Coordinates of C-alpha atoms and ligand atoms in Angstrom, one line a residue:
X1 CA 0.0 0.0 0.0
X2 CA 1.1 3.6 -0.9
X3 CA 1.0 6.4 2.2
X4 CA -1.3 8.7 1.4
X5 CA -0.2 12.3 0.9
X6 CA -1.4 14.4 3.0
X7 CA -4.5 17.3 1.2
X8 CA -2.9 20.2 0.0
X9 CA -4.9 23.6 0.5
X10 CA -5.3 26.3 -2.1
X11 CA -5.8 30.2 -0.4
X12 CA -6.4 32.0 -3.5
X13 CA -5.6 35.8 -2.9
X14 CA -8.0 38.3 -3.6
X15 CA -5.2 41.0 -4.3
X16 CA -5.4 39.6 -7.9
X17 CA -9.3 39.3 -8.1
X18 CA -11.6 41.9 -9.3
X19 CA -12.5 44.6 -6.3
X20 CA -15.2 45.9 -7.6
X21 CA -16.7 42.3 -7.8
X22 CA -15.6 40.8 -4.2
X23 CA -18.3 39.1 -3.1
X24 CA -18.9 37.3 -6.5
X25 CA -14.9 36.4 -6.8
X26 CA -15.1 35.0 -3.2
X27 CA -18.2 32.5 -3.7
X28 CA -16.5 31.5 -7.2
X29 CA -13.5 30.8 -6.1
X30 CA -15.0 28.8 -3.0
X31 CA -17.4 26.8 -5.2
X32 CA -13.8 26.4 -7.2
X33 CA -12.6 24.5 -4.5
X34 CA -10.5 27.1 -2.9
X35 CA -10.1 26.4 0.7
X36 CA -9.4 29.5 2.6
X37 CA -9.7 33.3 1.2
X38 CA -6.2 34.9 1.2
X39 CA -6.1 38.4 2.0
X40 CA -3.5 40.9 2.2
X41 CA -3.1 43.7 4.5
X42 CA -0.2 46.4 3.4
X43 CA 0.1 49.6 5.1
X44 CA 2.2 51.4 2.4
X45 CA 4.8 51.5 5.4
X46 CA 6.1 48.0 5.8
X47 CA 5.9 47.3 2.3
X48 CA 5.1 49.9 -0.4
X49 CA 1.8 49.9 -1.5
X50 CA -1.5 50.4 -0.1
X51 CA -4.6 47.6 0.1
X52 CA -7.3 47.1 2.4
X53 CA -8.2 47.3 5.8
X54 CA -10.7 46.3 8.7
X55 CA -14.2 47.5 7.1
X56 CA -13.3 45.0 4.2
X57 CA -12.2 41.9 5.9
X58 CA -15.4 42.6 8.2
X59 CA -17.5 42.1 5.2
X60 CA -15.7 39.7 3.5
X61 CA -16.5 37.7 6.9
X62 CA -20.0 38.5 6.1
X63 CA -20.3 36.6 2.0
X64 CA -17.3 34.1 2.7
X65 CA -18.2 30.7 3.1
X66 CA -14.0 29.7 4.0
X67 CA -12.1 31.1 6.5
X68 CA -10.4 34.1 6.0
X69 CA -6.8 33.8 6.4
X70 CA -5.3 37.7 6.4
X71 CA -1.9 38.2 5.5
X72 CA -1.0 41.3 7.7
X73 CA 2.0 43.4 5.8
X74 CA 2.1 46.0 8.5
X75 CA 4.1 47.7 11.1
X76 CA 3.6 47.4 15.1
X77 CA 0.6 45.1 14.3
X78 CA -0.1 45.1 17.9
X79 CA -1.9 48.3 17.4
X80 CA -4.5 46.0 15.1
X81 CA -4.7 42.7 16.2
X82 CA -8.1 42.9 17.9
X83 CA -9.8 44.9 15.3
X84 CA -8.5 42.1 12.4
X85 CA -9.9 39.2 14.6
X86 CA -13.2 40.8 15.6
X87 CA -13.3 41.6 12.3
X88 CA -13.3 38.1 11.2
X89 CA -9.9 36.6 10.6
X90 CA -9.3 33.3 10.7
X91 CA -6.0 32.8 10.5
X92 CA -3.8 35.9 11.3
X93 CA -0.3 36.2 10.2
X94 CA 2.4 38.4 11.2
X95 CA 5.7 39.5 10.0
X96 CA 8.7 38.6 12.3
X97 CA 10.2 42.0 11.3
X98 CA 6.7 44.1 11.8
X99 CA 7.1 44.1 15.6
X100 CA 9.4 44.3 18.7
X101 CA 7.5 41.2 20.2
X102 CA 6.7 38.7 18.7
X103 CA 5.9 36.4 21.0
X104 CA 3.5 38.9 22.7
X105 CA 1.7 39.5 19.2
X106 CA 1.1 35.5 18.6
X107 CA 0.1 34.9 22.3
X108 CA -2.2 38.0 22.0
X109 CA -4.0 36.5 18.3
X110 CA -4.5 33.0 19.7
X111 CA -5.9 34.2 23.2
X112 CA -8.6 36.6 20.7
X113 CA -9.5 33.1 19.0
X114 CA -8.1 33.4 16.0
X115 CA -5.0 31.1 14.3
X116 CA -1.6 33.0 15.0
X117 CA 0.7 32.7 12.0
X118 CA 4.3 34.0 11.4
X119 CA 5.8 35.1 8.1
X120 CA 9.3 36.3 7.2
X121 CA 10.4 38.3 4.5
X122 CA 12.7 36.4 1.8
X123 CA 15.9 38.2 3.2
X124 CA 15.4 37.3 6.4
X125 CA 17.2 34.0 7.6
X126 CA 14.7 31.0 8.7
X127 CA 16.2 30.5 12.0
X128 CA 14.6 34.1 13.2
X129 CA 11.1 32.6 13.7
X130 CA 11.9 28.7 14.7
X131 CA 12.0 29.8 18.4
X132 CA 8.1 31.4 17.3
X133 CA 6.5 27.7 16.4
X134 CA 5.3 26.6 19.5
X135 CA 3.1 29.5 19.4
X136 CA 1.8 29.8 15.9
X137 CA -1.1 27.6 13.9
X138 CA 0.9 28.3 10.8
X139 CA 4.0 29.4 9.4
X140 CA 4.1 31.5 6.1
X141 CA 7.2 31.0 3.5
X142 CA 7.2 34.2 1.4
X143 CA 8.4 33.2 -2.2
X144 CA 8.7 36.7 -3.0
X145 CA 9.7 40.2 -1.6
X146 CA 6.3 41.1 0.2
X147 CA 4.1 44.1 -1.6
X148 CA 2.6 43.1 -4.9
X149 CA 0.9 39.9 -6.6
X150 CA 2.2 39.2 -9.7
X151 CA 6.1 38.6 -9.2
X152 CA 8.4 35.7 -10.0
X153 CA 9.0 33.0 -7.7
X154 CA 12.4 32.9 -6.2
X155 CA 13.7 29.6 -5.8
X156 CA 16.4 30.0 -3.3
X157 CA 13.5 30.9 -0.7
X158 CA 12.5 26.6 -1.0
X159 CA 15.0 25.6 1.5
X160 CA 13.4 27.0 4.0
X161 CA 10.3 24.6 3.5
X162 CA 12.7 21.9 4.5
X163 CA 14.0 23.9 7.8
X164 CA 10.4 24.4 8.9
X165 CA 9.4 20.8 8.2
X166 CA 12.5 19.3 10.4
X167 CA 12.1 21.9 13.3
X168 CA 8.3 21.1 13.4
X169 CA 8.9 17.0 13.3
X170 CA 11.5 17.6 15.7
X171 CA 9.0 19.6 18.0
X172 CA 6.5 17.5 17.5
X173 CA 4.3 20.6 16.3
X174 CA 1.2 20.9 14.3
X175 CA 1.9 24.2 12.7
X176 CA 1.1 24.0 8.7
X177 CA 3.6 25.1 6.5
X178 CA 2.0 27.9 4.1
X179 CA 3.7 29.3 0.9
X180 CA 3.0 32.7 -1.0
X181 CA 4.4 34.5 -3.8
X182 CA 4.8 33.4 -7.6
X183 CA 2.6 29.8 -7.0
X184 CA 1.5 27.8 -9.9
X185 CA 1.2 24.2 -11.1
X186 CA 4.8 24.1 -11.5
X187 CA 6.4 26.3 -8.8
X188 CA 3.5 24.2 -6.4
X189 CA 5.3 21.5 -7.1
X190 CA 8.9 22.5 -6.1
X191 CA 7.3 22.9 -2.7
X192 CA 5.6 19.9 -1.9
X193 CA 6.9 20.3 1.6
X194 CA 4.3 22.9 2.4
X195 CA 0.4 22.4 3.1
X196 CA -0.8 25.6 1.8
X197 CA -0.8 27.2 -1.4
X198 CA -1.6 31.1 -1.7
X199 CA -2.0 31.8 -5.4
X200 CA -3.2 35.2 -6.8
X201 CA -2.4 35.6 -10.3
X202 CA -2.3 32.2 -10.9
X203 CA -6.1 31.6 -10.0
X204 CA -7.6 34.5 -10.8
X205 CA -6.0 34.7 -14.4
X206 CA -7.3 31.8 -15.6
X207 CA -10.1 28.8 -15.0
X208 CA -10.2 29.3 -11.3
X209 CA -11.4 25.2 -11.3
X210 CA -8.6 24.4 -13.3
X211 CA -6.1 26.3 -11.2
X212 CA -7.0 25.0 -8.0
X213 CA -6.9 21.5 -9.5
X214 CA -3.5 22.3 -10.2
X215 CA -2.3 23.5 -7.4
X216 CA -4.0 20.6 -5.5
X217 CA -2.0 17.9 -7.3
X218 CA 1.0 19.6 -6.6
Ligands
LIG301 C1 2.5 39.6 -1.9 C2 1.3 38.9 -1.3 C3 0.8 37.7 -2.0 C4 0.3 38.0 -3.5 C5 0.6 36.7 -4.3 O1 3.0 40.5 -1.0 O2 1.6 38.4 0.0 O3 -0.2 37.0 -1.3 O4 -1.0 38.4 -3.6 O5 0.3 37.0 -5.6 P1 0.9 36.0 -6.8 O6 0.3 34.7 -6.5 O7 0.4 36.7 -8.0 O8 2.4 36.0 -6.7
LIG302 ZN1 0.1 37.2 1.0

Protein backbone atom coordinates (compact mmCIF):
# COMPACT_ATOMS: atom_id res chain seq x y z
CA UNK A 1 0.00 0.00 0.00
CA UNK A 2 1.08 3.56 -0.90
CA UNK A 3 0.95 6.41 2.23
CA UNK A 4 -1.29 8.66 1.40
CA UNK A 5 -0.20 12.28 0.87
CA UNK A 6 -1.40 14.45 2.95
CA UNK A 7 -4.54 17.31 1.20
CA UNK A 8 -2.85 20.23 0.01
CA UNK A 9 -4.89 23.56 0.53
CA UNK A 10 -5.27 26.29 -2.08
CA UNK A 11 -5.78 30.23 -0.36
CA UNK A 12 -6.42 31.99 -3.46
CA UNK A 13 -5.64 35.79 -2.87
CA UNK A 14 -7.96 38.32 -3.59
CA UNK A 15 -5.21 40.99 -4.30
CA UNK A 16 -5.40 39.64 -7.90
CA UNK A 17 -9.26 39.31 -8.07
CA UNK A 18 -11.64 41.86 -9.32
CA UNK A 19 -12.52 44.58 -6.26
CA UNK A 20 -15.16 45.91 -7.62
CA UNK A 21 -16.69 42.28 -7.83
CA UNK A 22 -15.60 40.79 -4.21
CA UNK A 23 -18.29 39.08 -3.06
CA UNK A 24 -18.89 37.33 -6.50
CA UNK A 25 -14.91 36.41 -6.77
CA UNK A 26 -15.05 34.97 -3.16
CA UNK A 27 -18.24 32.52 -3.69
CA UNK A 28 -16.54 31.52 -7.21
CA UNK A 29 -13.45 30.76 -6.06
CA UNK A 30 -15.03 28.78 -2.99
CA UNK A 31 -17.42 26.76 -5.17
CA UNK A 32 -13.82 26.43 -7.24
CA UNK A 33 -12.61 24.51 -4.51
CA UNK A 34 -10.51 27.05 -2.93
CA UNK A 35 -10.10 26.36 0.73
CA UNK A 36 -9.39 29.52 2.58
CA UNK A 37 -9.70 33.34 1.24
CA UNK A 38 -6.19 34.94 1.20
CA UNK A 39 -6.12 38.42 2.00
CA UNK A 40 -3.53 40.88 2.18
CA UNK A 41 -3.10 43.70 4.47
CA UNK A 42 -0.22 46.41 3.40
CA UNK A 43 0.08 49.62 5.11
CA UNK A 44 2.24 51.39 2.42
CA UNK A 45 4.75 51.47 5.41
CA UNK A 46 6.10 48.01 5.84
CA UNK A 47 5.85 47.30 2.31
CA UNK A 48 5.08 49.87 -0.35
CA UNK A 49 1.81 49.91 -1.54
CA UNK A 50 -1.54 50.41 -0.07
CA UNK A 51 -4.56 47.64 0.09
CA UNK A 52 -7.29 47.07 2.40
CA UNK A 53 -8.16 47.29 5.84
CA UNK A 54 -10.73 46.35 8.68
CA UNK A 55 -14.23 47.50 7.15
CA UNK A 56 -13.30 45.04 4.17
CA UNK A 57 -12.24 41.94 5.85
CA UNK A 58 -15.38 42.64 8.16
CA UNK A 59 -17.48 42.07 5.16
CA UNK A 60 -15.73 39.74 3.48
CA UNK A 61 -16.51 37.74 6.92
CA UNK A 62 -20.04 38.53 6.06
CA UNK A 63 -20.27 36.58 2.04
CA UNK A 64 -17.26 34.13 2.68
CA UNK A 65 -18.17 30.72 3.10
CA UNK A 66 -14.01 29.66 3.99
CA UNK A 67 -12.15 31.06 6.51
CA UNK A 68 -10.42 34.12 6.01
CA UNK A 69 -6.76 33.83 6.38
CA UNK A 70 -5.26 37.66 6.44
CA UNK A 71 -1.92 38.23 5.51
CA UNK A 72 -0.98 41.30 7.70
CA UNK A 73 1.97 43.42 5.85
CA UNK A 74 2.07 46.03 8.48
CA UNK A 75 4.14 47.71 11.10
CA UNK A 76 3.56 47.39 15.11
CA UNK A 77 0.62 45.11 14.29
CA UNK A 78 -0.08 45.10 17.90
CA UNK A 79 -1.87 48.32 17.44
CA UNK A 80 -4.50 46.02 15.06
CA UNK A 81 -4.73 42.67 16.23
CA UNK A 82 -8.08 42.86 17.93
CA UNK A 83 -9.84 44.93 15.29
CA UNK A 84 -8.53 42.10 12.44
CA UNK A 85 -9.91 39.15 14.64
CA UNK A 86 -13.19 40.76 15.55
CA UNK A 87 -13.29 41.57 12.28
CA UNK A 88 -13.32 38.09 11.20
CA UNK A 89 -9.89 36.59 10.61
CA UNK A 90 -9.31 33.28 10.75
CA UNK A 91 -5.97 32.81 10.51
CA UNK A 92 -3.84 35.90 11.33
CA UNK A 93 -0.34 36.21 10.19
CA UNK A 94 2.44 38.40 11.24
CA UNK A 95 5.71 39.48 9.97
CA UNK A 96 8.67 38.59 12.29
CA UNK A 97 10.19 42.05 11.30
CA UNK A 98 6.73 44.12 11.79
CA UNK A 99 7.08 44.09 15.59
CA UNK A 100 9.40 44.30 18.74
CA UNK A 101 7.49 41.20 20.17
CA UNK A 102 6.73 38.70 18.71
CA UNK A 103 5.88 36.44 20.97
CA UNK A 104 3.50 38.85 22.66
CA UNK A 105 1.72 39.46 19.22
CA UNK A 106 1.14 35.49 18.60
CA UNK A 107 0.09 34.86 22.26
CA UNK A 108 -2.22 37.99 21.97
CA UNK A 109 -4.05 36.49 18.32
CA UNK A 110 -4.53 33.02 19.75
CA UNK A 111 -5.89 34.17 23.22
CA UNK A 112 -8.56 36.61 20.70
CA UNK A 113 -9.52 33.11 19.00
CA UNK A 114 -8.09 33.36 15.99
CA UNK A 115 -5.03 31.06 14.35
CA UNK A 116 -1.60 32.96 14.99
CA UNK A 117 0.66 32.70 12.02
CA UNK A 118 4.31 34.03 11.41
CA UNK A 119 5.81 35.15 8.09
CA UNK A 120 9.32 36.32 7.21
CA UNK A 121 10.43 38.31 4.48
CA UNK A 122 12.67 36.39 1.79
CA UNK A 123 15.88 38.18 3.21
CA UNK A 124 15.36 37.33 6.43
CA UNK A 125 17.18 33.99 7.60
CA UNK A 126 14.70 30.96 8.71
CA UNK A 127 16.21 30.52 12.03
CA UNK A 128 14.59 34.10 13.18
CA UNK A 129 11.11 32.55 13.67
CA UNK A 130 11.90 28.71 14.68
CA UNK A 131 11.95 29.79 18.45
CA UNK A 132 8.10 31.41 17.29
CA UNK A 133 6.53 27.70 16.37
CA UNK A 134 5.26 26.56 19.53
CA UNK A 135 3.10 29.54 19.40
CA UNK A 136 1.76 29.84 15.94
CA UNK A 137 -1.10 27.62 13.85
CA UNK A 138 0.90 28.28 10.84
CA UNK A 139 4.02 29.37 9.37
CA UNK A 140 4.13 31.55 6.09
CA UNK A 141 7.17 31.02 3.53
CA UNK A 142 7.19 34.15 1.35
CA UNK A 143 8.35 33.24 -2.16
CA UNK A 144 8.74 36.71 -3.02
CA UNK A 145 9.73 40.16 -1.60
CA UNK A 146 6.35 41.09 0.19
CA UNK A 147 4.05 44.08 -1.58
CA UNK A 148 2.60 43.11 -4.88
CA UNK A 149 0.87 39.92 -6.64
CA UNK A 150 2.21 39.15 -9.68
CA UNK A 151 6.07 38.55 -9.17
CA UNK A 152 8.38 35.68 -10.02
CA UNK A 153 9.05 32.98 -7.66
CA UNK A 154 12.39 32.90 -6.16
CA UNK A 155 13.75 29.60 -5.82
CA UNK A 156 16.40 30.01 -3.25
CA UNK A 157 13.54 30.86 -0.66
CA UNK A 158 12.54 26.57 -1.03
CA UNK A 159 15.00 25.59 1.47
CA UNK A 160 13.39 27.00 4.01
CA UNK A 161 10.25 24.64 3.47
CA UNK A 162 12.73 21.89 4.48
CA UNK A 163 14.02 23.86 7.81
CA UNK A 164 10.40 24.38 8.93
CA UNK A 165 9.42 20.78 8.19
CA UNK A 166 12.52 19.29 10.36
CA UNK A 167 12.12 21.85 13.28
CA UNK A 168 8.26 21.06 13.44
CA UNK A 169 8.93 17.00 13.26
CA UNK A 170 11.46 17.61 15.72
CA UNK A 171 8.97 19.64 17.98
CA UNK A 172 6.51 17.53 17.52
CA UNK A 173 4.34 20.61 16.34
CA UNK A 174 1.15 20.89 14.31
CA UNK A 175 1.87 24.21 12.66
CA UNK A 176 1.06 23.95 8.72
CA UNK A 177 3.64 25.12 6.46
CA UNK A 178 1.96 27.95 4.06
CA UNK A 179 3.74 29.29 0.89
CA UNK A 180 3.00 32.67 -0.96
CA UNK A 181 4.38 34.49 -3.83
CA UNK A 182 4.80 33.38 -7.61
CA UNK A 183 2.64 29.75 -6.96
CA UNK A 184 1.50 27.82 -9.86
CA UNK A 185 1.19 24.23 -11.07
CA UNK A 186 4.83 24.12 -11.50
CA UNK A 187 6.44 26.26 -8.84
CA UNK A 188 3.54 24.19 -6.38
CA UNK A 189 5.32 21.52 -7.11
CA UNK A 190 8.86 22.47 -6.09
CA UNK A 191 7.29 22.91 -2.74
CA UNK A 192 5.64 19.86 -1.87
CA UNK A 193 6.92 20.26 1.65
CA UNK A 194 4.26 22.91 2.40
CA UNK A 195 0.44 22.45 3.14
CA UNK A 196 -0.84 25.64 1.75
CA UNK A 197 -0.76 27.20 -1.42
CA UNK A 198 -1.59 31.05 -1.67
CA UNK A 199 -2.05 31.80 -5.42
CA UNK A 200 -3.18 35.17 -6.82
CA UNK A 201 -2.45 35.62 -10.34
CA UNK A 202 -2.35 32.22 -10.94
CA UNK A 203 -6.08 31.60 -9.97
CA UNK A 204 -7.57 34.53 -10.83
CA UNK A 205 -5.98 34.67 -14.43
CA UNK A 206 -7.30 31.81 -15.63
CA UNK A 207 -10.06 28.80 -15.04
CA UNK A 208 -10.24 29.29 -11.30
CA UNK A 209 -11.41 25.22 -11.27
CA UNK A 210 -8.55 24.43 -13.25
CA UNK A 211 -6.10 26.29 -11.21
CA UNK A 212 -6.95 25.04 -8.04
CA UNK A 213 -6.89 21.54 -9.51
CA UNK A 214 -3.47 22.30 -10.19
CA UNK A 215 -2.34 23.46 -7.43
CA UNK A 216 -3.96 20.61 -5.55
CA UNK A 217 -1.97 17.86 -7.30
CA UNK A 218 0.97 19.64 -6.60
C1 LIG B 1 2.49 39.57 -1.90
C2 LIG B 1 1.29 38.88 -1.31
C3 LIG B 1 0.80 37.71 -2.05
C4 LIG B 1 0.34 37.98 -3.47
C5 LIG B 1 0.57 36.73 -4.25
O1 LIG B 1 2.95 40.49 -0.99
O2 LIG B 1 1.59 38.44 0.00
O3 LIG B 1 -0.24 37.04 -1.34
O4 LIG B 1 -1.00 38.36 -3.57
O5 LIG B 1 0.34 36.99 -5.60
P1 LIG B 1 0.90 36.02 -6.76
O6 LIG B 1 0.32 34.66 -6.49
O7 LIG B 1 0.35 36.66 -7.99
O8 LIG B 1 2.38 36.03 -6.65
ZN1 LIG C 1 0.06 37.21 1.04
Amino acid sequence: MFKKMPKKLVAPSILSADFANLEKEIKAVSEAGADWIHVDVMDGHFVPNITIGVPVVKSLKKVSPIPLDVHLMIDEPEKYIEQFVKAGSDYLTIHVEATKNPEAVLKQIRSLGAKAGITLRPGTAVSEVLSFLPLCDLVLVMTVEPGFGGQSFMHDQIVKIATLRAEIKKQNLQCLIEVDGGINAETAKLCHEADVFVAGSFVFGKDYKKAIAELKEG
